[in-house]
PDB file of C-alpha atoms in Angstrom:
ATOM      1  CA  MET A1294       0.000   0.000   0.000  1.00 40.00           C
ATOM      2  CA  ARG A1295       1.362   3.382  -0.960  1.00 40.00           C
ATOM      3  CA  SER A1296       1.495   6.399   1.313  1.00 43.00           C
ATOM      4  CA  ALA A1297       0.371   9.870   0.390  1.00 43.00           C
ATOM      5  CA  SER A1298       2.198  11.238  -2.637  1.00 40.00           C
ATOM      6  CA  PRO A1299       4.326  14.396  -2.455  1.00 40.00           C
ATOM      7  CA  ASN A1300       1.272  16.289  -3.719  1.00 41.00           C
ATOM      8  CA  ILE A1301      -0.457  17.092  -0.447  1.00 37.00           C
ATOM      9  CA  THR A1302      -3.916  17.186  -2.034  1.00 36.00           C
ATOM     10  CA  SER A1303      -3.846  13.521  -3.019  1.00 36.00           C
ATOM     11  CA  VAL A1304      -4.358  10.670  -0.627  1.00 34.00           C
ATOM     12  CA  THR A1305      -4.451   6.935  -1.049  1.00 37.00           C
ATOM     13  CA  ASN A1306      -7.861   5.266  -1.030  1.00 37.00           C
ATOM     14  CA  THR A1307      -8.577   1.816   0.339  1.00 39.00           C
ATOM     15  CA  THR A1308     -11.774   1.543   2.341  1.00 39.00           C
ATOM     16  CA  GLU A1309     -11.564   5.224   3.285  1.00 50.00           C
ATOM     17  CA  ASP A1310      -9.373   8.226   2.622  1.00 60.00           C
ATOM     18  CA  TRP A1311      -6.007   7.854   4.318  1.00 70.00           C
ATOM     19  CA  ASP A1312      -4.201  11.113   4.934  1.00 83.00           C
ATOM     20  CA  TYR A1313      -0.962   9.793   6.425  1.00 86.00           C
ATOM     21  CA  TYR A1314       0.443  13.309   6.915  1.00 90.00           C
ATOM     22  CA  CYS A1315      -2.585  14.497   8.945  1.00 92.00           C
ATOM     23  CA  ILE A1316      -3.102  17.617   6.830  1.00 91.00           C
ATOM     24  CA  GLU A1317      -6.678  18.050   8.100  1.00 91.00           C
ATOM     25  CA  LEU A1318      -5.812  17.193  11.730  1.00 92.00           C
ATOM     26  CA  PRO A1319      -2.510  19.003  12.345  1.00 93.00           C
ATOM     27  CA  VAL A1320      -2.658  19.636  16.111  1.00 94.00           C
ATOM     28  CA  GLY A1321      -1.263  16.263  17.229  1.00 94.00           C
ATOM     29  CA  PRO A1322       1.606  16.269  14.696  1.00 93.00           C
ATOM     30  CA  THR A1323       2.446  19.880  15.597  1.00 94.00           C
ATOM     31  CA  VAL A1324       2.776  19.023  19.294  1.00 95.00           C
ATOM     32  CA  TRP A1325       4.817  15.938  18.347  1.00 95.00           C
ATOM     33  CA  ALA A1326       7.080  18.146  16.214  1.00 93.00           C
ATOM     34  CA  GLY A1327       7.671  20.484  19.154  1.00 93.00           C
ATOM     35  CA  PHE A1328       8.932  17.611  21.263  1.00 94.00           C
ATOM     36  CA  GLY A1329      10.941  16.453  18.239  1.00 92.00           C
ATOM     37  CA  VAL A1330      12.848  19.748  18.349  1.00 92.00           C
ATOM     38  CA  LEU A1331      13.552  19.145  22.053  1.00 91.00           C
ATOM     39  CA  SER A1332      14.719  15.622  21.248  1.00 91.00           C
ATOM     40  CA  GLY A1333      17.154  16.947  18.678  1.00 91.00           C
ATOM     41  CA  CYS A1334      18.501  19.815  20.809  1.00 94.00           C
ATOM     42  CA  VAL A1335      18.915  17.874  24.063  1.00 95.00           C
ATOM     43  CA  GLY A1336      18.953  14.232  23.007  1.00 95.00           C
ATOM     44  CA  ILE A1337      21.792  14.492  20.474  1.00 96.00           C
ATOM     45  CA  PRO A1338      24.439  15.961  22.833  1.00 96.00           C
ATOM     46  CA  ALA A1339      23.280  13.722  25.706  1.00 96.00           C
ATOM     47  CA  SER A1340      23.464  10.554  23.578  1.00 96.00           C
ATOM     48  CA  VAL A1341      26.828  11.447  22.039  1.00 96.00           C
ATOM     49  CA  TRP A1342      28.260  12.342  25.452  1.00 96.00           C
ATOM     50  CA  LEU A1343      26.991   9.091  26.982  1.00 95.00           C
ATOM     51  CA  LEU A1344      28.361   7.115  24.032  1.00 95.00           C
ATOM     52  CA  TRP A1345      31.789   8.678  24.591  1.00 95.00           C
ATOM     53  CA  VAL A1346      31.698   7.963  28.354  1.00 93.00           C
ATOM     54  CA  LEU A1347      30.644   4.345  27.824  1.00 92.00           C
ATOM     55  CA  GLY A1348      33.309   3.893  25.159  1.00 90.00           C
ATOM     56  CA  GLN A1349      35.990   5.150  27.559  1.00 89.00           C
ATOM     57  CA  ARG A1350      34.769   2.813  30.302  1.00 86.00           C
ATOM     58  CA  GLN A1351      34.664  -0.130  27.910  1.00 83.00           C
ATOM     59  CA  ARG A1352      38.184   0.626  26.665  1.00 83.00           C
ATOM     60  CA  LYS A1353      39.531   0.763  30.221  1.00 79.00           C
ATOM     61  CA  GLY A1354      37.750  -2.472  31.113  1.00 72.00           C
ATOM     62  CA  VAL A1355      35.883  -0.741  33.939  1.00 65.00           C
ATOM     63  CA  THR A1356      32.593  -2.464  33.162  1.00 67.00           C
ATOM     64  CA  ASN A1357      30.716  -4.417  30.533  1.00 70.00           C
ATOM     65  CA  ASP A1358      28.038  -2.053  29.198  1.00 84.00           C
ATOM     66  CA  ILE A1359      27.349  -3.721  25.857  1.00 91.00           C
ATOM     67  CA  TYR A1360      23.555  -3.436  26.217  1.00 93.00           C
ATOM     68  CA  MET A1361      23.783   0.220  27.210  1.00 92.00           C
ATOM     69  CA  LEU A1362      26.196   0.880  24.339  1.00 94.00           C
ATOM     70  CA  ASN A1363      23.740  -0.574  21.828  1.00 96.00           C
ATOM     71  CA  LEU A1364      20.849   1.325  23.402  1.00 95.00           C
ATOM     72  CA  THR A1365      22.813   4.581  23.265  1.00 95.00           C
ATOM     73  CA  VAL A1366      23.676   4.007  19.596  1.00 97.00           C
ATOM     74  CA  MET A1367      19.959   3.574  18.872  1.00 97.00           C
ATOM     75  CA  ASP A1368      19.136   6.718  20.852  1.00 95.00           C
ATOM     76  CA  ALA A1369      21.797   8.721  19.012  1.00 96.00           C
ATOM     77  CA  ILE A1370      20.534   7.583  15.592  1.00 96.00           C
ATOM     78  CA  PHE A1371      16.940   8.341  16.580  1.00 96.00           C
ATOM     79  CA  ASN A1372      17.762  11.785  17.972  1.00 95.00           C
ATOM     80  CA  PHE A1373      19.791  12.701  14.887  1.00 95.00           C
ATOM     81  CA  TYR A1374      17.037  11.602  12.525  1.00 93.00           C
ATOM     82  CA  ILE A1375      13.978  13.011  14.327  1.00 93.00           C
ATOM     83  CA  THR A1376      14.400  16.569  13.002  1.00 91.00           C
ATOM     84  CA  PRO A1377      14.488  15.528   9.295  1.00 93.00           C
ATOM     85  CA  ALA A1378      11.572  13.176  10.015  1.00 93.00           C
ATOM     86  CA  MET A1379       9.598  16.031  11.540  1.00 92.00           C
ATOM     87  CA  LEU A1380      10.340  18.324   8.585  1.00 93.00           C
ATOM     88  CA  ASN A1381       9.321  15.624   6.123  1.00 94.00           C
ATOM     89  CA  PHE A1382       6.071  14.943   7.965  1.00 93.00           C
ATOM     90  CA  LEU A1383       5.090  18.612   8.151  1.00 92.00           C
ATOM     91  CA  LEU A1384       6.641  20.113   4.997  1.00 93.00           C
ATOM     92  CA  TRP A1385       8.396  17.890   2.463  1.00 94.00           C
ATOM     93  CA  LYS A1386       6.015  14.879   2.467  1.00 92.00           C
ATOM     94  CA  ASN A1387       8.489  12.742   0.517  1.00 94.00           C
ATOM     95  CA  GLU A1388       7.450   9.096   0.281  1.00 92.00           C
ATOM     96  CA  MET A1389      10.985   7.651   0.226  1.00 94.00           C
ATOM     97  CA  ILE A1390      12.012   9.642   3.306  1.00 94.00           C
ATOM     98  CA  SER A1391       8.829   8.434   5.013  1.00 93.00           C
ATOM     99  CA  LYS A1392       9.821   4.814   4.412  1.00 94.00           C
ATOM    100  CA  VAL A1393      13.235   5.415   5.959  1.00 95.00           C
ATOM    101  CA  ASN A1394      11.499   7.156   8.858  1.00 93.00           C
ATOM    102  CA  HIS A1395       9.325   4.112   9.510  1.00 93.00           C
ATOM    103  CA  VAL A1396      12.405   1.947  10.031  1.00 95.00           C
ATOM    104  CA  LEU A1397      14.371   4.449  12.101  1.00 95.00           C
ATOM    105  CA  TYR A1398      11.414   5.390  14.293  1.00 95.00           C
ATOM    106  CA  CYS A1399      11.280   1.755  15.371  1.00 96.00           C
ATOM    107  CA  PHE A1400      14.626   2.329  17.094  1.00 97.00           C
ATOM    108  CA  ASN A1401      12.567   4.290  19.616  1.00 96.00           C
ATOM    109  CA  ILE A1402       9.325   2.308  19.793  1.00 95.00           C
ATOM    110  CA  SER A1403      10.857  -1.169  19.472  1.00 96.00           C
ATOM    111  CA  GLY A1404      14.621  -1.295  20.005  1.00 97.00           C
ATOM    112  CA  ARG A1405      14.734   1.013  23.034  1.00 95.00           C
ATOM    113  CA  PRO A1406      12.245  -0.888  25.257  1.00 95.00           C
ATOM    114  CA  LEU A1407      13.758  -4.241  24.264  1.00 96.00           C
ATOM    115  CA  PHE A1408      17.288  -3.128  25.134  1.00 96.00           C
ATOM    116  CA  MET A1409      15.957  -1.681  28.394  1.00 94.00           C
ATOM    117  CA  ALA A1410      14.560  -5.138  29.148  1.00 94.00           C
ATOM    118  CA  CYS A1411      17.979  -6.682  28.388  1.00 94.00           C
ATOM    119  CA  ILE A1412      19.652  -4.224  30.777  1.00 91.00           C
ATOM    120  CA  CYS A1413      17.141  -5.024  33.526  1.00 91.00           C
ATOM    121  CA  VAL A1414      17.631  -8.779  33.091  1.00 92.00           C
ATOM    122  CA  ASP A1415      21.403  -8.247  33.272  1.00 90.00           C
ATOM    123  CA  CYS A1416      21.048  -6.233  36.499  1.00 89.00           C
ATOM    124  CA  PHE A1417      18.647  -8.846  37.876  1.00 90.00           C
ATOM    125  CA  MET A1418      21.214 -11.600  37.306  1.00 90.00           C
ATOM    126  CA  ALA A1419      23.987  -9.504  38.875  1.00 87.00           C
ATOM    127  CA  VAL A1420      21.992  -8.757  42.041  1.00 88.00           C
ATOM    128  CA  VAL A1421      19.782 -11.820  42.531  1.00 90.00           C
ATOM    129  CA  HIS A1422      22.002 -14.546  41.008  1.00 91.00           C
ATOM    130  CA  PRO A1423      25.558 -13.185  41.312  1.00 89.00           C
ATOM    131  CA  VAL A1424      27.287 -16.569  40.968  1.00 91.00           C
ATOM    132  CA  THR A1425      25.606 -17.325  37.644  1.00 90.00           C
ATOM    133  CA  TYR A1426      26.230 -13.754  36.527  1.00 88.00           C
ATOM    134  CA  MET A1427      29.970 -14.024  37.221  1.00 88.00           C
ATOM    135  CA  LYS A1428      30.131 -17.148  35.053  1.00 86.00           C
ATOM    136  CA  MET A1429      28.503 -15.295  32.139  1.00 84.00           C
ATOM    137  CA  ARG A1430      30.183 -11.889  32.340  1.00 78.00           C
ATOM    138  CA  ARG A1431      31.929 -12.160  28.974  1.00 78.00           C
ATOM    139  CA  SER A1432      30.555 -10.086  26.129  1.00 77.00           C
ATOM    140  CA  ARG A1433      29.885 -13.049  23.858  1.00 82.00           C
ATOM    141  CA  TYR A1434      26.922 -14.085  26.017  1.00 86.00           C
ATOM    142  CA  ARG A1435      25.329 -10.708  25.316  1.00 91.00           C
ATOM    143  CA  LEU A1436      26.054 -10.503  21.598  1.00 93.00           C
ATOM    144  CA  LEU A1437      23.237 -12.908  20.673  1.00 94.00           C
ATOM    145  CA  PRO A1438      20.515 -10.908  22.495  1.00 95.00           C
ATOM    146  CA  CYS A1439      21.902  -7.701  20.932  1.00 97.00           C
ATOM    147  CA  ALA A1440      21.746  -9.209  17.444  1.00 97.00           C
ATOM    148  CA  ALA A1441      18.212 -10.468  18.132  1.00 97.00           C
ATOM    149  CA  VAL A1442      17.023  -7.003  19.225  1.00 98.00           C
ATOM    150  CA  TRP A1443      18.582  -5.290  16.195  1.00 98.00           C
ATOM    151  CA  GLY A1444      17.101  -7.891  13.849  1.00 98.00           C
ATOM    152  CA  PHE A1445      13.641  -7.683  15.418  1.00 97.00           C
ATOM    153  CA  THR A1446      13.725  -3.871  15.331  1.00 98.00           C
ATOM    154  CA  LEU A1447      14.663  -3.693  11.643  1.00 97.00           C
ATOM    155  CA  LEU A1448      12.063  -6.332  10.729  1.00 97.00           C
ATOM    156  CA  PHE A1449       9.470  -4.460  12.785  1.00 96.00           C
ATOM    157  CA  GLY A1450      10.228  -1.278  10.851  1.00 96.00           C
ATOM    158  CA  MET A1451      10.102  -3.015   7.467  1.00 96.00           C
ATOM    159  CA  LEU A1452       6.597  -4.246   8.242  1.00 95.00           C
ATOM    160  CA  PHE A1453       5.539  -0.624   8.798  1.00 94.00           C
ATOM    161  CA  VAL A1454       7.071   0.237   5.424  1.00 94.00           C
ATOM    162  CA  HIS A1455       4.977  -2.515   3.842  1.00 93.00           C
ATOM    163  CA  ASN A1456       1.756  -1.397   5.551  1.00 92.00           C
ATOM    164  CA  GLN A1457       1.474   2.032   7.164  1.00 88.00           C
ATOM    165  CA  ARG A1458      -1.880   1.195   8.741  1.00 89.00           C
ATOM    166  CA  LEU A1459      -0.110  -1.087  11.195  1.00 91.00           C
ATOM    167  CA  PHE A1460       0.557   2.119  13.157  1.00 89.00           C
ATOM    168  CA  ILE A1461      -3.132   2.207  14.121  1.00 90.00           C
ATOM    169  CA  THR A1462      -3.331  -1.426  15.247  1.00 90.00           C
ATOM    170  CA  SER A1463      -2.323  -3.241  18.416  1.00 90.00           C
ATOM    171  CA  TYR A1464       0.792  -4.357  16.517  1.00 90.00           C
ATOM    172  CA  THR A1465       2.495  -1.092  17.567  1.00 92.00           C
ATOM    173  CA  GLY A1466       2.341  -2.157  21.214  1.00 92.00           C
ATOM    174  CA  LEU A1467       3.991  -5.570  20.673  1.00 94.00           C
ATOM    175  CA  PRO A1468       7.524  -4.535  21.799  1.00 95.00           C
ATOM    176  CA  TYR A1469       6.060  -2.948  24.936  1.00 94.00           C
ATOM    177  CA  LEU A1470       4.028  -6.058  25.679  1.00 93.00           C
ATOM    178  CA  LEU A1471       7.279  -8.040  25.549  1.00 93.00           C
ATOM    179  CA  SER A1472       9.490  -5.605  27.443  1.00 95.00           C
ATOM    180  CA  ILE A1473       7.459  -3.825  30.142  1.00 94.00           C
ATOM    181  CA  PRO A1474       6.491  -6.959  32.155  1.00 94.00           C
ATOM    182  CA  THR A1475      10.138  -8.066  32.022  1.00 95.00           C
ATOM    183  CA  ILE A1476      11.382  -4.652  33.178  1.00 93.00           C
ATOM    184  CA  VAL A1477       8.847  -4.388  36.010  1.00 93.00           C
ATOM    185  CA  VAL A1478       9.434  -7.935  37.324  1.00 95.00           C
ATOM    186  CA  CYS A1479      13.231  -7.583  37.220  1.00 93.00           C
ATOM    187  CA  ASP A1480      13.232  -4.136  38.852  1.00 92.00           C
ATOM    188  CA  LEU A1481      10.864  -5.238  41.619  1.00 92.00           C
ATOM    189  CA  ALA A1482      12.997  -8.339  42.269  1.00 93.00           C
ATOM    190  CA  ILE A1483      16.125  -6.165  42.455  1.00 91.00           C
ATOM    191  CA  LEU A1484      14.418  -3.729  44.839  1.00 90.00           C
ATOM    192  CA  HIS A1485      13.261  -6.619  47.027  1.00 90.00           C
ATOM    193  CA  THR A1486      16.777  -8.074  47.149  1.00 90.00           C
ATOM    194  CA  LEU A1487      18.438  -4.742  47.910  1.00 86.00           C
ATOM    195  CA  ARG A1488      15.969  -3.978  50.689  1.00 83.00           C
ATOM    196  CA  LYS A1489      16.697  -7.222  52.526  1.00 80.00           C
ATOM    197  CA  PRO A1490      18.255  -6.597  55.960  1.00 73.00           C
ATOM    198  CA  ASP A1491      22.022  -6.774  56.257  1.00 64.00           C
ATOM    199  CA  PRO A1492      23.354 -10.141  57.592  1.00 64.00           C
ATOM    200  CA  SER A1493      24.936  -8.199  60.461  1.00 62.00           C
ATOM    201  CA  ARG A1494      21.414  -6.911  61.269  1.00 61.00           C
ATOM    202  CA  ARG A1495      22.492  -3.286  61.028  1.00 61.00           C
ATOM    203  CA  SER A1496      19.509  -0.979  60.674  1.00 55.00           C
ATOM    204  CA  ASP A1497      21.255   1.588  58.465  1.00 56.00           C
ATOM    205  CA  VAL A1498      21.486   1.177  54.679  1.00 58.00           C
ATOM    206  CA  HIS A1499      24.905   1.159  53.027  1.00 61.00           C
ATOM    207  CA  PRO A1500      25.371   4.280  50.837  1.00 68.00           C
ATOM    208  CA  GLN A1501      26.091   2.199  47.711  1.00 63.00           C
ATOM    209  CA  LYS A1502      22.963   0.133  48.297  1.00 69.00           C
ATOM    210  CA  GLN A1503      20.985   3.331  48.892  1.00 72.00           C
ATOM    211  CA  ARG A1504      22.191   4.771  45.567  1.00 70.00           C
ATOM    212  CA  ALA A1505      21.317   1.510  43.815  1.00 72.00           C
ATOM    213  CA  LEU A1506      17.814   1.626  45.307  1.00 77.00           C
ATOM    214  CA  GLN A1507      17.357   5.205  44.118  1.00 76.00           C
ATOM    215  CA  THR A1508      18.654   4.358  40.636  1.00 75.00           C
ATOM    216  CA  ILE A1509      16.393   1.334  40.203  1.00 83.00           C
ATOM    217  CA  THR A1510      13.367   3.225  41.532  1.00 83.00           C
ATOM    218  CA  THR A1511      14.003   6.152  39.185  1.00 79.00           C
ATOM    219  CA  SER A1512      14.531   3.793  36.247  1.00 80.00           C
ATOM    220  CA  LEU A1513      11.292   1.946  36.987  1.00 86.00           C
ATOM    221  CA  VAL A1514       9.269   5.163  37.272  1.00 86.00           C
ATOM    222  CA  MET A1515      10.740   6.588  34.051  1.00 84.00           C
ATOM    223  CA  THR A1516      10.101   3.318  32.215  1.00 87.00           C
ATOM    224  CA  LEU A1517       6.449   3.323  33.228  1.00 88.00           C
ATOM    225  CA  VAL A1518       6.018   7.010  32.330  1.00 89.00           C
ATOM    226  CA  SER A1519       7.684   6.518  28.921  1.00 91.00           C
ATOM    227  CA  TYR A1520       6.173   3.215  27.829  1.00 92.00           C
ATOM    228  CA  LEU A1521       2.931   2.635  29.722  1.00 90.00           C
ATOM    229  CA  PRO A1522       0.838   5.099  27.626  1.00 93.00           C
ATOM    230  CA  VAL A1523       1.579   3.150  24.439  1.00 93.00           C
ATOM    231  CA  LEU A1524       0.896  -0.183  26.127  1.00 90.00           C
ATOM    232  CA  LEU A1525      -2.431   1.077  27.510  1.00 91.00           C
ATOM    233  CA  VAL A1526      -3.650   2.598  24.229  1.00 94.00           C
ATOM    234  CA  CYS A1527      -2.503   0.286  21.430  1.00 92.00           C
ATOM    235  CA  PRO A1528      -4.304  -2.947  22.439  1.00 89.00           C
ATOM    236  CA  PHE A1529      -7.643  -1.110  22.408  1.00 90.00           C
ATOM    237  CA  LEU A1530      -7.287   0.784  19.124  1.00 90.00           C
ATOM    238  CA  SER A1531      -9.472  -1.708  17.265  1.00 86.00           C
ATOM    239  CA  LEU A1532     -12.252  -1.183  19.832  1.00 89.00           C
ATOM    240  CA  MET A1533     -12.272   2.604  19.554  1.00 91.00           C
ATOM    241  CA  PRO A1534     -15.201   4.049  17.557  1.00 92.00           C
ATOM    242  CA  ALA A1535     -12.988   6.361  15.503  1.00 91.00           C
ATOM    243  CA  THR A1536     -11.812   6.505  11.908  1.00 91.00           C
ATOM    244  CA  ASP A1537      -8.311   5.380  11.001  1.00 91.00           C
ATOM    245  CA  GLN A1538      -7.454   9.021  10.369  1.00 90.00           C
ATOM    246  CA  VAL A1539      -8.441  10.094  13.889  1.00 93.00           C
ATOM    247  CA  LYS A1540      -6.634   7.128  15.434  1.00 93.00           C
ATOM    248  CA  MET A1541      -3.424   8.068  13.634  1.00 93.00           C
ATOM    249  CA  CYS A1542      -3.460  11.869  14.017  1.00 94.00           C
ATOM    250  CA  VAL A1543      -5.257  12.370  17.342  1.00 95.00           C
ATOM    251  CA  ILE A1544      -4.305   9.248  19.320  1.00 94.00           C
ATOM    252  CA  ILE A1545      -1.174   7.466  18.086  1.00 95.00           C
ATOM    253  CA  ILE A1546       1.058  10.428  17.211  1.00 95.00           C
ATOM    254  CA  PRO A1547       0.526  12.231  20.575  1.00 94.00           C
ATOM    255  CA  VAL A1548       0.965   8.952  22.489  1.00 95.00           C
ATOM    256  CA  LEU A1549       4.337   8.374  20.786  1.00 94.00           C
ATOM    257  CA  ILE A1550       5.632  11.564  22.433  1.00 95.00           C
ATOM    258  CA  ALA A1551       6.095   9.643  25.710  1.00 94.00           C
ATOM    259  CA  PRO A1552       8.675   7.117  24.406  1.00 94.00           C
ATOM    260  CA  MET A1553      10.374   9.945  22.499  1.00 94.00           C
ATOM    261  CA  LEU A1554      11.022  11.677  25.826  1.00 92.00           C
ATOM    262  CA  GLY A1555      12.676   8.483  27.040  1.00 91.00           C
ATOM    263  CA  SER A1556      15.428   8.997  24.471  1.00 92.00           C
ATOM    264  CA  ILE A1557      16.113  12.390  26.058  1.00 92.00           C
ATOM    265  CA  ILE A1558      15.729  11.692  29.767  1.00 91.00           C
ATOM    266  CA  MET A1559      17.303   8.235  30.033  1.00 89.00           C
ATOM    267  CA  PRO A1560      20.752   9.284  28.674  1.00 92.00           C
ATOM    268  CA  LEU A1561      20.785  12.221  31.107  1.00 92.00           C
ATOM    269  CA  LEU A1562      19.854   9.952  34.021  1.00 89.00           C
ATOM    270  CA  HIS A1563      22.581   7.483  33.098  1.00 88.00           C
ATOM    271  CA  LEU A1564      25.151  10.272  32.773  1.00 91.00           C
ATOM    272  CA  HIS A1565      24.104  11.463  36.221  1.00 86.00           C
ATOM    273  CA  GLY A1566      24.420   7.924  37.589  1.00 82.00           C
ATOM    274  CA  LEU A1567      27.950   7.632  36.177  1.00 83.00           C
ATOM    275  CA  GLY A1568      28.898  10.948  37.765  1.00 83.00           C
ATOM    276  CA  SER A1569      29.541  12.599  34.396  1.00 80.00           C
ATOM    277  CA  LEU A1570      27.279  15.563  35.161  1.00 80.00           C
ATOM    278  CA  ARG A1571      29.142  16.625  38.305  1.00 73.00           C
ATOM    279  CA  GLY A1572      31.498  18.923  36.412  1.00 60.00           C
ATOM    280  CA  LEU A1573      28.546  20.540  34.643  1.00 63.00           C
ATOM    281  CA  GLN A1574      26.737  21.010  37.946  1.00 57.00           C
ATOM    282  CA  GLN A1575      29.826  22.596  39.510  1.00 59.00           C
ATOM    283  CA  CYS A1576      30.201  24.958  36.549  1.00 54.00           C
ATOM    284  CA  THR A1577      26.533  25.914  36.915  1.00 53.00           C
ATOM    285  CA  ARG A1578      27.027  26.720  40.592  1.00 55.00           C
ATOM    286  CA  VAL A1579      30.162  28.766  39.938  1.00 52.00           C
ATOM    287  CA  SER A1580      28.526  30.762  37.151  1.00 51.00           C
ATOM    288  CA  GLY A1581      25.336  31.306  39.165  1.00 52.00           C
ATOM    289  CA  PRO A1582      24.057  34.692  40.337  1.00 50.00           C
ATOM    290  CA  SER A1583      26.079  34.640  43.538  1.00 47.00           C
ATOM    291  CA  GLY A1584      29.306  33.819  41.729  1.00 47.00           C
ATOM    292  CA  PRO A1585      32.302  32.152  43.410  1.00 47.00           C
ATOM    293  CA  PRO A1586      32.778  32.721  47.114  1.00 46.00           C
ATOM    294  CA  ALA A1587      34.929  35.705  47.967  1.00 43.00           C
ATOM    295  CA  GLN A1588      38.396  34.882  49.256  1.00 44.00           C
ATOM    296  CA  GLN A1589      39.368  36.081  52.685  1.00 42.00           C
ATOM    297  CA  PRO A1590      42.170  38.676  52.733  1.00 38.00           C
TER     298      PRO A1590
END
């Protein structure tokens, strides 16, 4: 099935008119485009910075962040592409660019939640089953899941290229149906394990454990905020008494803003967790209204 042609007055007819570019219902796409600008301005530097930090850590052998590296690559590609995608949707309306957009947008709506699930499973094994985790720390055990996520994501995008109307079906929520239960179960299991009393029966919580609890809690909340709207809406699209046009322009496009924000916020949270934002925070304090403290004579 073909999408709308570059001539904005023509649309493709099947059972009803299908205005893929939402020319008659522009409010949802306009709001989406506004967040797309934010994604480009904030997400690109955050993703590139995080990619550099992870690369340095990997080179020094500090940690094995192969899942996070792959996730950050997907975020960087998505954040770089979102501005051209936005311009094409609102202005250019080029069919070939739209097909590329369908594949690359799946980095956000498919690859990102699946890699988040991989990261949570990895953390679950490290905290709940540390002996098994130590036996499988080598990167080769993680290469197969990475290849599977990349392959699934690209295939997922190609199906959207073949049939654009899949956007307005429950098919869009499939990656979230696979990933969110995994993320929630793993995070809750990690929280339960970390909150267990110390064997020495000390009442205070070790600072490292406290930071881990805060990190997991923040990650769980952000995951639910980013992905739950899509999971709650997509399975019920077929039951909604609305035209395909309304489903696409008024429901789906605004709902996809939530996972887009995940590609902005998650890199910043991870940079904060790695301590990479401390220098920026110190610079902000020094350059604040009060300026540096005056030296005593």
